[in-house]
Amino acid sequence: MKKFRKFLFWFISIVLFIVLLAVLTGNGHLGKGLANTYLKGRSGPSIDEYRIFPNRVVEKGLTQPWPLSSQYNKKALPNELAEKFELYETIAFVVIKNDSLLHEEYWDGYSDTSHTNSFSMAKSIVGVLTGIALKEGKIKSLDDPVSNYLPDFAEGDKQNVTVRHLLTMSSGINFDEDYVSPFAYPAKAYYGNDLVKLSTKYKVTEEPGKVFRYLSGNTALLSFVVEKATGMTLSEYASEKLWKPIGASEDAYWSLDHENGVEKAYCCFNSNAKDFARLGQLYLDYGKWNGYPILDSSYVSESIRPAELLDEEGRKNESYGYSWWVMNDKGGGHIGYARGILGQYIFVIPSMDMVVVRLGKKRDQERVADHPKDAFIYLDAAQYLVK
């Protein structure tokens, strides 16, 4: 007992020292990060922890239920695929085929109304909102200088950054996208409490519009542009122009940097699989929902086509458009998809008139042509279900 008390004393002392040091060095986010990761037995964020942050509600309107396919849930996944789903701790799998719900399945106590974190799928949602603001004329052009909306960009090399550069991750801003370091942008943005101050302090260090570098700060800045252009919070705009028109079944929650603060737009949109699928259906129908135009079709087409950029290795970019990932489709053309760090996916597959959503707790770290290896498991599963 005496040894345990001594251990506990030193453990608490070390933790308090780390927290104090973090505050004194301007890294106050470390306390919250430590309390919600290692002290809870994990090394990173979980899909459920929107509850530890203040949130703004993205209100739904009149729900439009998914029509059920005549083949709804008539086919089960084979054991080989089911085992892979479990290996990556899948919690939800939804397939929309020909505008109807073909398959839905849930694991580990989750359901069709469970709210979980989109993580970086939120970047694609911000891309959608940018397109809506463009259609409405709130954003005049994608080639507008960001300084038209954000005064911090009116001086120096930042004057050369445009809305398009933020949208395509080619701003040339030196955000440090390191998911291991607790001192890099992702940790500070996720657990910190001043996203505006954090995101505007970085500098332009290479010519904008040349190289695709996947950096979360670009989306944070893009969300500030949308807010300035529309005069609404991101959640309010998402509710009125997107979530209500597509007939979402549940309110969504967008986590904030602090109470009544700004949305952590690069991540942290919390919803369920069938409502996420509506975003895929909107893009599958080139910006229309039940015939009503929410986005211009040309914007959607560009979103899921690789932007004319070089990647970090100097090769032609083949995997990223307007805040949507892009992969080649076996049937020809492109599959556009949104993805999150723990295996959150919305796949838009025009050649098969299909949308696939997978939510879970793990993602494969191996890449196949810039795409997580596990992504192909869910595409194979969807193809099996429609055979």
CSV table of C-alpha atoms in Angstrom, one decimal:
chain,number,residue,atom,x,y,z
A,1,MET,CA,0.0,0.0,0.0
A,2,LYS,CA,2.9,2.4,0.9
A,3,LYS,CA,4.5,1.7,-2.5
A,4,PHE,CA,1.3,2.3,-4.3
A,5,ARG,CA,0.7,5.7,-2.5
A,6,LYS,CA,4.3,6.7,-3.4
A,7,PHE,CA,3.7,5.7,-7.0
A,8,LEU,CA,0.4,7.6,-7.1
A,9,PHE,CA,2.0,10.7,-5.6
A,10,TRP,CA,4.8,10.8,-8.2
A,11,PHE,CA,2.4,10.0,-11.0
A,12,ILE,CA,0.0,12.9,-10.1
A,13,SER,CA,3.0,15.2,-9.6
A,14,ILE,CA,4.4,14.4,-13.0
A,15,VAL,CA,1.0,14.9,-14.6
A,16,LEU,CA,0.5,18.3,-12.9
A,17,PHE,CA,4.0,19.3,-13.9
A,18,ILE,CA,3.3,18.5,-17.5
A,19,VAL,CA,0.0,20.4,-17.4
A,20,LEU,CA,1.7,23.4,-15.7
A,21,LEU,CA,4.6,23.4,-18.2
A,22,ALA,CA,2.1,23.1,-21.1
A,23,VAL,CA,0.2,26.2,-19.9
A,24,LEU,CA,3.4,28.2,-19.3
A,25,THR,CA,4.7,27.4,-22.8
A,26,GLY,CA,1.5,28.2,-24.6
A,27,ASN,CA,0.6,24.5,-25.1
A,28,GLY,CA,-2.5,24.3,-22.9
A,29,HIS,CA,-4.1,21.8,-25.3
A,30,LEU,CA,-1.7,19.2,-23.9
A,31,GLY,CA,-3.7,18.9,-20.6
A,32,LYS,CA,-6.9,18.1,-22.4
A,33,GLY,CA,-5.2,15.9,-24.9
A,34,LEU,CA,-3.5,13.8,-22.2
A,35,ALA,CA,-6.7,13.6,-20.1
A,36,ASN,CA,-8.6,12.2,-23.1
A,37,THR,CA,-6.1,9.9,-24.6
A,38,TYR,CA,-3.3,8.2,-22.5
A,39,LEU,CA,-5.2,8.6,-19.2
A,40,LYS,CA,-8.1,6.8,-20.9
A,41,GLY,CA,-5.9,4.0,-22.2
A,42,ARG,CA,-5.5,5.1,-25.8
A,43,SER,CA,-3.0,7.0,-27.9
A,44,GLY,CA,-5.5,9.1,-30.0
A,45,PRO,CA,-9.0,10.4,-30.3
A,46,SER,CA,-12.1,8.2,-30.3
A,47,ILE,CA,-15.2,8.3,-32.5
A,48,ASP,CA,-17.5,9.2,-29.6
A,49,GLU,CA,-15.8,12.0,-27.9
A,50,TYR,CA,-17.8,14.9,-29.3
A,51,ARG,CA,-19.2,14.9,-25.8
A,52,ILE,CA,-16.0,16.3,-24.4
A,53,PHE,CA,-16.3,19.4,-26.6
A,54,PRO,CA,-18.9,22.2,-26.9
A,55,ASN,CA,-20.9,21.6,-30.0
A,56,ARG,CA,-23.2,23.6,-32.3
A,57,VAL,CA,-26.3,21.9,-33.6
A,58,VAL,CA,-26.8,21.4,-37.3
A,59,GLU,CA,-30.5,21.3,-37.3
A,60,LYS,CA,-32.5,18.9,-39.4
A,61,GLY,CA,-35.8,19.9,-41.1
A,62,LEU,CA,-38.5,17.5,-42.4
A,63,THR,CA,-37.0,14.0,-42.6
A,64,GLN,CA,-37.1,12.3,-45.9
A,65,PRO,CA,-36.7,8.6,-45.2
A,66,TRP,CA,-34.7,6.5,-47.6
A,67,PRO,CA,-36.8,4.3,-49.9
A,68,LEU,CA,-36.1,0.6,-49.3
A,69,SER,CA,-34.8,-1.5,-52.2
A,70,SER,CA,-36.7,-4.6,-53.1
A,71,GLN,CA,-33.5,-6.4,-52.2
A,72,TYR,CA,-33.1,-4.6,-48.8
A,73,ASN,CA,-30.8,-6.6,-46.5
A,74,LYS,CA,-31.6,-9.9,-48.3
A,75,LYS,CA,-27.9,-10.7,-48.8
A,76,ALA,CA,-25.4,-11.1,-46.0
A,77,LEU,CA,-21.7,-10.5,-46.2
A,78,PRO,CA,-19.6,-13.7,-46.7
A,79,ASN,CA,-17.5,-14.7,-43.7
A,80,GLU,CA,-14.2,-13.6,-45.5
A,81,LEU,CA,-15.5,-10.1,-45.7
A,82,ALA,CA,-17.2,-10.1,-42.4
A,83,GLU,CA,-14.0,-11.0,-40.7
A,84,LYS,CA,-12.2,-8.1,-42.3
A,85,PHE,CA,-15.0,-5.7,-41.2
A,86,GLU,CA,-14.5,-6.9,-37.6
A,87,LEU,CA,-10.7,-6.7,-37.9
A,88,TYR,CA,-11.0,-2.9,-38.6
A,89,GLU,CA,-13.7,-2.5,-35.9
A,90,THR,CA,-16.5,-1.5,-38.3
A,91,ILE,CA,-19.5,0.0,-36.6
A,92,ALA,CA,-21.7,0.9,-39.6
A,93,PHE,CA,-22.0,-0.1,-43.2
A,94,VAL,CA,-24.6,1.3,-45.6
A,95,VAL,CA,-25.2,0.8,-49.3
A,96,ILE,CA,-27.5,3.0,-51.4
A,97,LYS,CA,-28.2,1.6,-54.8
A,98,ASN,CA,-30.4,3.3,-57.5
A,99,ASP,CA,-31.5,5.9,-54.9
A,100,SER,CA,-32.7,3.3,-52.4
A,101,LEU,CA,-31.4,1.7,-49.3
A,102,LEU,CA,-30.0,-1.7,-50.3
A,103,HIS,CA,-28.1,-2.7,-47.1
A,104,GLU,CA,-27.5,-1.5,-43.6
A,105,GLU,CA,-25.6,-3.2,-40.8
A,106,TYR,CA,-24.3,-2.1,-37.4
A,107,TRP,CA,-21.9,-3.5,-34.9
A,108,ASP,CA,-20.7,-3.0,-31.3
A,109,GLY,CA,-23.9,-1.5,-30.0
A,110,TYR,CA,-24.1,1.3,-32.6
A,111,SER,CA,-27.2,1.9,-34.6
A,112,ASP,CA,-28.7,4.0,-37.4
A,113,THR,CA,-29.1,7.0,-35.0
A,114,SER,CA,-25.7,6.9,-33.3
A,115,HIS,CA,-23.6,10.0,-33.6
A,116,THR,CA,-19.9,9.5,-34.3
A,117,ASN,CA,-17.1,11.7,-35.5
A,118,SER,CA,-16.7,12.2,-39.2
A,119,PHE,CA,-13.0,13.2,-38.6
A,120,SER,CA,-11.7,14.5,-42.0
A,121,MET,CA,-14.9,13.6,-43.9
A,122,ALA,CA,-15.8,17.1,-42.6
A,123,LYS,CA,-13.3,18.6,-45.1
A,124,SER,CA,-15.5,17.3,-47.9
A,125,ILE,CA,-18.6,18.8,-46.2
A,126,VAL,CA,-16.8,22.2,-46.0
A,127,GLY,CA,-16.1,21.7,-49.7
A,128,VAL,CA,-19.9,21.2,-50.3
A,129,LEU,CA,-20.7,24.3,-48.4
A,130,THR,CA,-18.1,26.3,-50.4
A,131,GLY,CA,-19.8,25.1,-53.6
A,132,ILE,CA,-23.2,26.2,-52.2
A,133,ALA,CA,-21.8,29.7,-51.3
A,134,LEU,CA,-20.4,29.9,-54.8
A,135,LYS,CA,-23.7,29.0,-56.4
A,136,GLU,CA,-25.4,31.7,-54.3
A,137,GLY,CA,-22.9,34.3,-55.2
A,138,LYS,CA,-21.8,34.7,-51.6
A,139,ILE,CA,-18.3,33.7,-52.8
A,140,LYS,CA,-17.9,35.5,-56.1
A,141,SER,CA,-15.2,33.2,-57.5
A,142,LEU,CA,-12.9,30.4,-56.5
A,143,ASP,CA,-10.1,32.6,-57.7
A,144,ASP,CA,-11.0,35.3,-55.2
A,145,PRO,CA,-8.1,36.2,-53.0
A,146,VAL,CA,-8.7,34.9,-49.5
A,147,SER,CA,-7.9,38.5,-48.4
A,148,ASN,CA,-11.3,39.5,-49.8
A,149,TYR,CA,-12.8,37.7,-46.8
A,150,LEU,CA,-10.0,37.4,-44.2
A,151,PRO,CA,-8.0,40.7,-43.4
A,152,ASP,CA,-5.1,38.6,-42.1
A,153,PHE,CA,-4.3,37.7,-45.7
A,154,ALA,CA,-4.0,41.2,-47.0
A,155,GLU,CA,-0.2,41.5,-46.5
A,156,GLY,CA,2.9,39.7,-47.7
A,157,ASP,CA,2.8,36.4,-49.6
A,158,LYS,CA,-0.6,35.5,-48.1
A,159,GLN,CA,-2.1,38.0,-50.7
A,160,ASN,CA,-1.5,35.3,-53.3
A,161,VAL,CA,-3.6,32.6,-51.7
A,162,THR,CA,-7.0,32.1,-53.2
A,163,VAL,CA,-10.2,30.2,-52.2
A,164,ARG,CA,-9.3,27.6,-54.8
A,165,HIS,CA,-5.9,27.0,-53.2
A,166,LEU,CA,-7.5,26.3,-49.8
A,167,LEU,CA,-10.1,24.1,-51.5
A,168,THR,CA,-7.5,22.0,-53.3
A,169,MET,CA,-4.9,21.9,-50.5
A,170,SER,CA,-2.4,23.9,-52.5
A,171,SER,CA,-2.1,27.1,-50.5
A,172,GLY,CA,1.7,26.8,-49.9
A,173,ILE,CA,1.1,27.5,-46.2
A,174,ASN,CA,3.4,25.7,-43.8
A,175,PHE,CA,0.9,23.9,-41.6
A,176,ASP,CA,2.6,20.9,-39.9
A,177,GLU,CA,0.3,17.9,-40.5
A,178,ASP,CA,1.9,15.5,-38.0
A,179,TYR,CA,-0.5,13.1,-36.3
A,180,VAL,CA,2.1,11.9,-33.8
A,181,SER,CA,3.6,15.1,-32.4
A,182,PRO,CA,1.5,16.7,-29.6
A,183,PHE,CA,3.0,20.0,-30.6
A,184,ALA,CA,1.9,19.9,-34.3
A,185,TYR,CA,-1.2,21.6,-35.8
A,186,PRO,CA,-3.6,18.6,-35.6
A,187,ALA,CA,-3.2,18.2,-31.8
A,188,LYS,CA,-3.3,21.9,-31.2
A,189,ALA,CA,-6.4,22.4,-33.3
A,190,TYR,CA,-8.2,19.4,-31.9
A,191,TYR,CA,-7.6,19.9,-28.2
A,192,GLY,CA,-6.9,23.7,-28.2
A,193,ASN,CA,-9.4,26.5,-27.7
A,194,ASP,CA,-8.5,29.2,-30.3
A,195,LEU,CA,-8.6,27.8,-33.8
A,196,VAL,CA,-8.7,31.2,-35.5
A,197,LYS,CA,-5.5,32.4,-33.8
A,198,LEU,CA,-3.8,29.1,-34.4
A,199,SER,CA,-4.7,28.8,-38.1
A,200,THR,CA,-3.8,32.3,-39.1
A,201,LYS,CA,-0.3,32.4,-37.6
A,202,TYR,CA,1.3,30.1,-40.2
A,203,LYS,CA,3.1,31.5,-43.2
A,204,VAL,CA,3.2,30.9,-47.0
A,205,THR,CA,6.5,29.2,-47.7
A,206,GLU,CA,6.0,28.0,-51.3
A,207,GLU,CA,4.1,29.3,-54.4
A,208,PRO,CA,0.4,28.7,-54.1
A,209,GLY,CA,-1.5,26.6,-56.7
A,210,LYS,CA,1.4,24.3,-57.5
A,211,VAL,CA,1.7,21.4,-55.1
A,212,PHE,CA,-1.0,19.4,-53.3
A,213,ARG,CA,-0.2,19.0,-49.6
A,214,TYR,CA,-2.9,17.5,-47.4
A,215,LEU,CA,-3.1,20.0,-44.5
A,216,SER,CA,-6.0,20.4,-42.2
A,217,GLY,CA,-5.4,24.1,-41.7
A,218,ASN,CA,-6.4,24.8,-45.2
A,219,THR,CA,-9.9,23.6,-44.4
A,220,ALA,CA,-10.1,25.6,-41.2
A,221,LEU,CA,-9.2,28.8,-43.2
A,222,LEU,CA,-11.8,27.8,-45.9
A,223,SER,CA,-14.5,27.6,-43.2
A,224,PHE,CA,-13.6,31.1,-42.0
A,225,VAL,CA,-14.1,32.3,-45.6
A,226,VAL,CA,-17.5,30.6,-45.8
A,227,GLU,CA,-18.6,32.2,-42.5
A,228,LYS,CA,-17.4,35.6,-43.5
A,229,ALA,CA,-19.0,35.3,-47.0
A,230,THR,CA,-22.4,34.1,-45.7
A,231,GLY,CA,-22.6,36.0,-42.4
A,232,MET,CA,-23.6,32.8,-40.7
A,233,THR,CA,-21.9,30.2,-38.5
A,234,LEU,CA,-20.8,27.2,-40.4
A,235,SER,CA,-23.4,25.0,-38.6
A,236,GLU,CA,-26.2,27.5,-39.3
A,237,TYR,CA,-25.3,27.6,-43.0
A,238,ALA,CA,-24.9,23.8,-43.2
A,239,SER,CA,-28.4,23.4,-41.6
A,240,GLU,CA,-30.2,25.9,-43.8
A,241,LYS,CA,-28.5,25.1,-47.1
A,242,LEU,CA,-27.6,21.4,-46.8
A,243,TRP,CA,-28.9,19.4,-43.9
A,244,LYS,CA,-32.5,20.5,-44.1
A,245,PRO,CA,-32.8,20.3,-47.9
A,246,ILE,CA,-31.4,16.8,-48.1
A,247,GLY,CA,-33.9,15.6,-45.5
A,248,ALA,CA,-31.5,14.4,-42.7
A,249,SER,CA,-33.1,12.1,-40.2
A,250,GLU,CA,-31.2,13.5,-37.2
A,251,ASP,CA,-29.6,16.7,-36.0
A,252,ALA,CA,-25.9,16.7,-36.4
A,253,TYR,CA,-23.3,18.2,-34.0
A,254,TRP,CA,-20.3,20.1,-35.1
A,255,SER,CA,-17.7,20.4,-32.3
A,256,LEU,CA,-16.3,23.8,-31.5
A,257,ASP,CA,-12.9,25.1,-30.3
A,258,HIS,CA,-14.6,26.7,-27.2
A,259,GLU,CA,-18.1,27.6,-26.0
A,260,ASN,CA,-19.8,29.7,-28.7
A,261,GLY,CA,-16.6,29.5,-30.7
A,262,VAL,CA,-15.9,28.3,-34.2
A,263,GLU,CA,-16.4,24.9,-35.7
A,264,LYS,CA,-13.5,22.6,-36.0
A,265,ALA,CA,-14.3,22.4,-39.6
A,266,TYR,CA,-11.4,20.1,-40.7
A,267,CYS,CA,-13.0,17.4,-38.6
A,268,CYS,CA,-15.6,16.8,-35.9
A,269,PHE,CA,-19.0,16.7,-37.8
A,270,ASN,CA,-20.9,14.1,-35.8
A,271,SER,CA,-23.7,12.2,-37.5
A,272,ASN,CA,-24.9,8.7,-38.5
A,273,ALA,CA,-24.2,6.5,-41.5
A,274,LYS,CA,-27.5,7.0,-43.4
A,275,ASP,CA,-27.4,10.7,-43.1
A,276,PHE,CA,-23.8,10.8,-44.3
A,277,ALA,CA,-25.0,8.7,-47.2
A,278,ARG,CA,-27.2,11.7,-48.2
A,279,LEU,CA,-24.1,13.7,-48.9
A,280,GLY,CA,-22.9,11.0,-51.3
A,281,GLN,CA,-26.3,10.8,-53.0
A,282,LEU,CA,-26.2,14.6,-53.5
A,283,TYR,CA,-22.9,14.2,-55.3
A,284,LEU,CA,-24.0,11.1,-57.2
A,285,ASP,CA,-26.9,13.3,-58.6
A,286,TYR,CA,-24.4,16.1,-59.4
A,287,GLY,CA,-25.7,18.6,-56.9
A,288,LYS,CA,-29.4,17.9,-57.0
A,289,TRP,CA,-31.6,16.5,-54.3
A,290,ASN,CA,-34.9,15.0,-55.6
A,291,GLY,CA,-34.4,17.3,-58.6
A,292,TYR,CA,-33.8,20.5,-56.6
A,293,PRO,CA,-30.4,22.1,-57.4
A,294,ILE,CA,-28.3,22.6,-54.3
A,295,LEU,CA,-24.9,22.8,-56.1
A,296,ASP,CA,-24.0,23.4,-59.7
A,297,SER,CA,-23.2,20.2,-61.5
A,298,SER,CA,-20.0,21.6,-62.9
A,299,TYR,CA,-18.7,22.2,-59.3
A,300,VAL,CA,-19.5,18.6,-58.4
A,301,SER,CA,-17.8,17.3,-61.5
A,302,GLU,CA,-14.6,19.3,-60.6
A,303,SER,CA,-14.9,18.2,-56.9
A,304,ILE,CA,-14.4,14.5,-57.9
A,305,ARG,CA,-11.8,15.1,-60.6
A,306,PRO,CA,-8.1,15.4,-59.7
A,307,ALA,CA,-7.0,19.0,-59.5
A,308,GLU,CA,-4.2,20.1,-61.9
A,309,LEU,CA,-1.4,20.0,-59.3
A,310,LEU,CA,1.7,18.1,-58.6
A,311,ASP,CA,1.9,15.9,-55.5
A,312,GLU,CA,4.7,16.1,-53.0
A,313,GLU,CA,6.9,13.7,-55.0
A,314,GLY,CA,6.6,16.0,-58.1
A,315,ARG,CA,4.2,13.7,-59.9
A,316,LYS,CA,0.8,14.6,-61.4
A,317,ASN,CA,-1.9,14.7,-58.7
A,318,GLU,CA,-4.3,11.9,-59.2
A,319,SER,CA,-6.0,11.6,-55.9
A,320,TYR,CA,-7.6,14.9,-54.8
A,321,GLY,CA,-10.1,17.4,-56.1
A,322,TYR,CA,-12.2,20.0,-54.4
A,323,SER,CA,-11.8,18.7,-50.9
A,324,TRP,CA,-12.8,15.2,-52.0
A,325,TRP,CA,-10.5,12.3,-52.6
A,326,VAL,CA,-10.5,10.6,-56.0
A,327,MET,CA,-9.7,7.1,-57.1
A,328,ASN,CA,-10.0,5.4,-60.5
A,329,ASP,CA,-13.1,3.3,-61.0
A,330,LYS,CA,-12.8,-0.2,-62.4
A,331,GLY,CA,-15.8,0.6,-64.6
A,332,GLY,CA,-14.1,3.7,-65.9
A,333,GLY,CA,-14.3,7.3,-64.7
A,334,HIS,CA,-13.7,8.3,-61.1
A,335,ILE,CA,-15.0,7.4,-57.6
A,336,GLY,CA,-15.1,10.4,-55.4
A,337,TYR,CA,-14.9,9.8,-51.7
A,338,ALA,CA,-14.6,11.5,-48.3
A,339,ARG,CA,-12.5,9.9,-45.7
A,340,GLY,CA,-11.6,10.2,-42.0
A,341,ILE,CA,-8.6,9.1,-40.0
A,342,LEU,CA,-10.2,6.1,-38.3
A,343,GLY,CA,-11.8,4.6,-41.4
A,344,GLN,CA,-14.8,6.9,-42.0
A,345,TYR,CA,-15.8,6.8,-45.7
A,346,ILE,CA,-18.4,8.1,-48.1
A,347,PHE,CA,-17.9,6.6,-51.6
A,348,VAL,CA,-19.7,8.0,-54.6
A,349,ILE,CA,-19.6,5.5,-57.5
A,350,PRO,CA,-21.3,6.9,-60.6
A,351,SER,CA,-20.7,3.8,-62.8
A,352,MET,CA,-22.8,1.7,-60.4
A,353,ASP,CA,-25.3,4.4,-59.3
A,354,MET,CA,-24.2,3.6,-55.8
A,355,VAL,CA,-23.2,5.3,-52.5
A,356,VAL,CA,-21.3,3.4,-49.8
A,357,VAL,CA,-20.7,4.6,-46.3
A,358,ARG,CA,-18.5,2.8,-43.8
A,359,LEU,CA,-17.8,4.0,-40.2
A,360,GLY,CA,-15.5,2.5,-37.7
A,361,LYS,CA,-12.6,2.7,-35.3
A,362,LYS,CA,-9.6,1.6,-37.3
A,363,ARG,CA,-8.0,2.2,-40.7
A,364,ASP,CA,-5.2,0.4,-42.5
A,365,GLN,CA,-2.0,2.4,-42.5
A,366,GLU,CA,-0.8,0.8,-45.8
A,367,ARG,CA,-1.6,2.8,-49.0
A,368,VAL,CA,-2.5,1.6,-52.5
A,369,ALA,CA,-1.9,4.5,-54.8
A,370,ASP,CA,-2.5,7.1,-52.0
A,371,HIS,CA,-5.7,5.3,-50.8
A,372,PRO,CA,-6.0,3.3,-47.5
A,373,LYS,CA,-5.8,-0.4,-48.2
A,374,ASP,CA,-9.0,-1.1,-46.2
A,375,ALA,CA,-11.1,1.2,-48.5
A,376,PHE,CA,-11.0,-1.5,-51.2
A,377,ILE,CA,-12.6,-4.0,-48.7
A,378,TYR,CA,-15.7,-1.9,-48.4
A,379,LEU,CA,-15.9,-1.3,-52.2
A,380,ASP,CA,-15.6,-5.1,-52.8
A,381,ALA,CA,-18.3,-5.7,-50.2
A,382,ALA,CA,-20.7,-3.3,-51.9
A,383,GLN,CA,-20.1,-4.9,-55.3
A,384,TYR,CA,-20.7,-8.3,-53.8
A,385,LEU,CA,-24.1,-7.2,-52.4
A,386,VAL,CA,-25.3,-6.0,-55.8
A,387,LYS,CA,-24.3,-9.1,-57.7
